[in-house]
Steps between C-alpha positions, in 0.01 A plus 500: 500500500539332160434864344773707698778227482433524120496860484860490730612236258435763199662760655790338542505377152493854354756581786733233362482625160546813608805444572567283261462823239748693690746225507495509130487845475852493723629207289414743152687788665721338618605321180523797317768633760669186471603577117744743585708337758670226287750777378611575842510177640747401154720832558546330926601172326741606296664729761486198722656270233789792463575459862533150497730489207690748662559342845602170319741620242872474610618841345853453604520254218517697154485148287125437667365858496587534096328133446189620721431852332588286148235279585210736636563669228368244292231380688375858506485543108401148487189574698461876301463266202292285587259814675524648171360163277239415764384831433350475128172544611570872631534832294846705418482621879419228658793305403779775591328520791522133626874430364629838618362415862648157486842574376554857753416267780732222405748786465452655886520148623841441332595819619408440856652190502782623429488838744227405689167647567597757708807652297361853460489499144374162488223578775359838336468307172323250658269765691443746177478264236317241672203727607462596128514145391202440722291815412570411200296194543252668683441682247475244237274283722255822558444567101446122447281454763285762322549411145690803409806326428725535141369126351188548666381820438657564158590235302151332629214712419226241659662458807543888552107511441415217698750595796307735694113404367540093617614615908235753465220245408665241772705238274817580655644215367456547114772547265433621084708450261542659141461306216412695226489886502332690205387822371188462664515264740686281756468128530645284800514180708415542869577247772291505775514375842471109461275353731322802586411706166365429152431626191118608632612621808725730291228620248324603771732713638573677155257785577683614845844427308399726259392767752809460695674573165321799374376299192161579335265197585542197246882567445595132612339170361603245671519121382573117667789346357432167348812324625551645828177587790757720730559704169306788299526674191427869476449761266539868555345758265353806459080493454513863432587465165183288412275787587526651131312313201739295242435503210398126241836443383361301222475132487791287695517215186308560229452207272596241803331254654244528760688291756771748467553737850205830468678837593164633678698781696748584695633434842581741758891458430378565176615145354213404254227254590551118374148337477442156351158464479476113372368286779282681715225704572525867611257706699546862420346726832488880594240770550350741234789721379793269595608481174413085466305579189742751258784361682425140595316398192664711243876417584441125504235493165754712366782264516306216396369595197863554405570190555403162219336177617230677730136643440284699786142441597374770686178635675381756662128518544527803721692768350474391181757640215642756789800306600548241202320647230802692399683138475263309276682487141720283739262338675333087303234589753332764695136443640322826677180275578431341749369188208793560336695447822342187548538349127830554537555333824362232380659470190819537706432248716346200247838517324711422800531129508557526130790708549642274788460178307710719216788548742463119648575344118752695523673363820453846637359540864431860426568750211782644374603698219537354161191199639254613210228721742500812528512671833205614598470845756156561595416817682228559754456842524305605838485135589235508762237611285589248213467186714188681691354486132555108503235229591649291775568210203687754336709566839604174543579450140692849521655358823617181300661666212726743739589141665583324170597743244854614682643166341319507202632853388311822691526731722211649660523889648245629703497829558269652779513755781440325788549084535289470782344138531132673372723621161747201425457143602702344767606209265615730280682772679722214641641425151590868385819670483424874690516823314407758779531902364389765777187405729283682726638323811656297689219273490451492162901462427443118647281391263754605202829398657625111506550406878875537432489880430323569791776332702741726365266822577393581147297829558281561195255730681751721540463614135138466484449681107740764577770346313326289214706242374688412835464124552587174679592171319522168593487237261724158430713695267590738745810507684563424840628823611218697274151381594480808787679747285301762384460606110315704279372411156559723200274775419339603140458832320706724761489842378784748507496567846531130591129486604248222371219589264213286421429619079893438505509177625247349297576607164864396564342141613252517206832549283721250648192245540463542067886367486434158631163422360381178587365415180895468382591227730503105404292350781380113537188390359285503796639855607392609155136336547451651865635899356306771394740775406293803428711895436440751772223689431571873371375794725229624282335165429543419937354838568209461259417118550670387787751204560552303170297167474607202355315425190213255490353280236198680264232165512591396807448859647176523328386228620549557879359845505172318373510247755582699795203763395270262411525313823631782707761335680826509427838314612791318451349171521209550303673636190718231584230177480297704225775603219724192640812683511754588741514666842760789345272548162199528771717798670567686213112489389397605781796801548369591113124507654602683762649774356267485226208608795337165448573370829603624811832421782446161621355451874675306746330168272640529235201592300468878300234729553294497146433869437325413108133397510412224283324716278822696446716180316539743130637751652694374773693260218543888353617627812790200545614486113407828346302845483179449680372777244615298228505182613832465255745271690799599530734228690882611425778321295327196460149659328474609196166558388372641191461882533160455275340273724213693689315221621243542817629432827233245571631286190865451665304348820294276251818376351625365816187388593561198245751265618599186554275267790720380729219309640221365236328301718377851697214632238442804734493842323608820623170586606349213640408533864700328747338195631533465911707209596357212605543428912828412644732612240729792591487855315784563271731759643785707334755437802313711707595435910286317693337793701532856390524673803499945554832591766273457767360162515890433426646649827179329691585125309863559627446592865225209523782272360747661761256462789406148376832389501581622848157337634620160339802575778772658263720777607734518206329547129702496189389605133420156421243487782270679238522276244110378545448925404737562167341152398109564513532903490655806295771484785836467380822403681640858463201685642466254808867573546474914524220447704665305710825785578203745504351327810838442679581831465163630650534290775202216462803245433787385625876602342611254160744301609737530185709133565140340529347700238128519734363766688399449889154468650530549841100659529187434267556757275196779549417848331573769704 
């Protein structure tokens, strides 16, 4: 019973507004009808009102009849006037029309007073010109209903393109108007419907507006207006004119500061870009091809090495010189290794409180031009594989400098193709300005846009590589009305036909890179101390020997290729506590051993691979500093050896053999056995991890963790669950992570939630 009364009280319901739909329907129609009959319903009233005047005039008496007509007379051109100043607002026509139409009818009705309504001149008048008077209306009323009309149409470019497109998309009720109209594009207020529309609700509508229009998709970027919620800004363009490279205009303000705007490209009304980059951290996204690279990284290097009071620090472990080799007479630093990387990271970040402290004597709560530090850019090239490289120590050290160092003077750009929480960390995608160039798809696109772009229906995917150089910004700089506009940074080396060319572009980089050499700039001390400006390399010496290395000290060199092949270990560390020097002098050792053949790539421990035998020391000295023929050493700028010394190989090892003992109270020789240690005393280790494990006994540690957890009654894991693992294994944090979307994705785990940052357990996960 309770079951069919409900079901009759839902049919009645959808009954009710049933009808409720066609009432409004009626009322709409009806409405529209209604426009057209205030014209006639006037032209009755004034025939009326002649009547009546007519009926009570004594026309027998001439005196009264000359005072009346006197009288209407004025009242007639008194209300023309006044017709014709309330009118300001209207165009040419619509003024002649509205005082002519007052001032003919206050004519007939003095006439009919006079002769009545029904004199036969006075009628057929009334009749013939009345009628037009109303179609004329009609008329009117019928072109403004549809936006066609003179001020409308012509003199208002944004409401003739919005007239049609808004009642299309449904917002009946919206009205545009022009506010600035250029060249290339049209700019405009818009009031919407108060109470029932805003600036969202409008954005979303822009793609049917556009199709209702005709307009090729991204012609309108919309935009809230800050003082008003039932108003919108708009800009109408053309995005067919960014589908053809433009070409590097040259530098915006060469010689300026760095806190001066960046012209990085142009927009799609073609007005040039305005980036300040002080202040703020910018993630720079898009797929391979996109043009983030030769576009991105070029346009915004290019303008500030034009600029005084900055220096770069740059890395990019995985491409190498590719995309910032041709930029390194600019460059105070540019690491390719991943120890290099790290040094100077590390560097960076030890020399961040000093800088703050700096500004704070100062009376400064962050810096500013003309404080005494230079401004410091450091670029992360392919970002995810950079902070992969990093112990988790390092992370959170990273992750504190990129906190800190916006006040004290940096900006940090990471540039990457995909900011997925597995490539960037969450903490720090939440503090970066968005770059986003073409992506693969929609997917993808959120990760590169700020949440405010994809509000407004930024579409990146839509250019996927196709058009390299096509881009999104949003960044505090920015203005309102700009952050879902799209642009396209300049291009390099475009031939004759417009078209890019790779050899082009980079020896017109290499060129303009050799005019602002970094070497010529006046820096602060401690940018001076952390920079190691090196020239590019030339072709024929990168061909023959690689990427250029930075140069290394002769002894100390010397003496770490015979300590790594005596004792057949090498790393960081070890050269460190051994030769007592620095963790970046360690790095460049071990890069010089390395290429040298000494050593290997390091493992995932941090130690090298020692490919020379102890018995080979002579000649793998040789093999490092000279001709293993020879043995003559041959070291660069720095060594300058007599050309008549042709000593034996095995005498330069014996030379370095001699030094000084750090330790006197150790008596040991080199070739004294190693006593065992006594019980209960740990082994000395190198930093190796606590467990070396092969990819197998990994995958089995973290699905015993997984199932451990969920036996202990959990049903919600998060990376930090797997702490007990990174600590006590050769786990990391990053690892545990991919793992971790690798499992979700094949089912044995739940789906992350990304606002709780923790994957759900809802079964023990099992093997298939």
């Amino acid at each position: 019973m309770a079951v069919r009364q409900a079901a009759q009280s839902t049919r009645v319901q959808v009954n009710e507004t049933h009808e409720t739909s066609w009432d409004r329907v009626w009322a709409r129609e009806t409405s529209k009808i209604l426009v057209y009959v205030p014209p006639w319903l006037v032209g009755a009233l004034g025939f009326g009102l002649g009547w009546v005047f007519h009926v009570t005039l004594d026309s027998d008496d001439p005196d009264t009849v000359a005072w009346i007509s006197v009288f209407m007379t004025c009242c007639s051109l008194v209300l023309s006037a006044i017709t014709f100043g309330q009118s300001h607002a209207r165009g040419p026509w619509g003024k002649t029309h509205t005082t002519s139409t007052t001032f003919l009818a206050g004519m007939w009705v003095m006439a009919a007073t006079w002769q009545g309504p029904t004199h036969p001149v006075v009628g057929r008048v009334a009749l013939v010109g009345g009628v037009t008077l109303a179609l004329s209306w009609n008329i009117r009323s019928a072109i403004r209903a549809r936006g066609l009309d003179a001020p409308g149409a012509i003199s208002d470019k944004l409401a003739f393109l919005f007239g049609h497109g808004t009642e299309a998309a449904g917002m009946r009720a919206v009205q545009a108007r022009t506010t600035k109209a250029l060249e290339h594009k049209v700019e405009g207020d818009v009031q919407l419907d108060p109470g029932r529309h805003i600036a969202d609700d409008l954005a979303k509508k822009i793609p049917y507006i556009e199709s209702a229009m005709g307009l090729p998709p991204g012609s309108i970027n919309p935009a809230a207006d800050p003082d008003d919620a039932s108003k919108a800004k708009v800009v109408i363009s053309d995005p067919r004119v960014m589908k053809n490279p433009i070409p590097w205009p040259g530098p915006s303000r060469p010689g300026g500061s760095v806190a001066e705007p960046f012209r990085l490209a142009l927009w799609q009304d073609l007005d040039e870009v305005a980036y300040v980059i002080v202040g703020h951290h910018l993630q720079m996204m898009g797929m391979t091809g996109a043009g983030k690279g030769f576009g991105g990284a070029w346009n915004y290097l290019a303008e500030f090495i034009s600029r005084v009071g900055g220096a770069v620090f740059a890395g990019d472990i995985t491409k190498g010189e590719q995309t910032l080799g041709p930029l390194r007479p600019a460059l105070h630093r540019f690491e390719t290794t991943k120890a290099g990387v790290k040094a100077m990271l590390a560097e960076l970040q030890s020399k961040v409180k000093e800088r703050t402290d700096h500004l704070a004597s100062k009376g400064l709560a962050k810096w500013k031009p003309g404080c005494g530090l230079t401004y410091w850019l450091i670029w992360l090239e392919e970002f995810p594989d950079i902070y992969d490289a990093l112990s988790d120590k390092e992370q959170e050290s990273f992750l504190s400098m990129l906190k800190a160092i916006r006040s004290a003077g940096g900006t940090i750009v990471m540039s990457l193709q995909r900011s997925d929480y597995t490539q960037m960390p969450t903490l720090a995608r939440g503090q970066l300005a968005k770059m986003c160039f073409g992506v693969e798809n929609s997917a993808d696109a959120g990760f590169g846009l700020s949440e405010r772009q994809q509000d407004a229906g930024c579409r990146p995917e839509l250019w996927t590589n196709a058009q390299p150089g096509m881009a999104y910004l949003d960044a505090p700089s920015i203005e309102e009305g700009r952050y879902a506009m799209p642009m396209r940074t300049f291009a390099w080396g475009l031939d004759d036909k417009g078209e890019f060319d790779d050899e082009r572009a980079n020896a017109a980089m290499r060129a303009y890179a050799a005019t602002y050499p970094a070497a010529a700039k006046q820096v602060d001390e401690t940018t001076a101390a952390l920079s190691r400006i090196t020239d590019a390399p030339s072709a024929p010496t990168a061909a023959a020997d690689g990427p250029s290395r930075p140069p290394v000290d002769r002894d100390l060199l010397l003496q770490a290729v015979e300590l790594v092949v005596t004792h057949q270990y090498a790393s960081a560390a070890m050269l460190q506590r051994k030769l007592r020097i620095g963790f970046q002098d360690a790095g460049r050792l071990l890069d010089a051993m390395e290429h040298g053949g000494i050593v290997g790539p390091p493992g995932e421990d941090g130690a090298y691979e020692v490919k020379a035998s102890p018995g080979a020391l002579p000649l793998a000295l040789a093999m490092v500093l000279g001709d293993p023929e020879t043995g003559r050493i041959g070291l660069g700028q720095d060594d300058q050896e007599d050309p008549d010394d042709e000593d034996d190989v095995k005498n330069v090892a014996t030379e370095y053999l001699k030094t000084d003992d750090p330790d006197p109270a150790v008596t040991a020789g080199p070739d004294d056995d190693i006593p065992d240690i006594p019980d209960g005393e740990p082994p000395w280790r190198f930093a190796p991890p606590g467990v070396k494990m092969t990819p197998e006994q990994r995958g089995q540690a973290l699905l015993a963790r997984l199932q451990e957890l969920y036996d202990g009654g959990a049903r919600e894991v998060s990376t930090g669950d797997f702490k007990p693992l990174w600590e006590t294994t050769d786990i990391s944090r990053s690892w545990i992570q991919k793992q971790m979307k690798r499992l979700s994705e094949a089912g044995i785990i739940g789906e992350r939630d990304e606002a709780g940052q923790r994957y759900a357990m809802p079964d023990r996960p099992e093997l298939p």
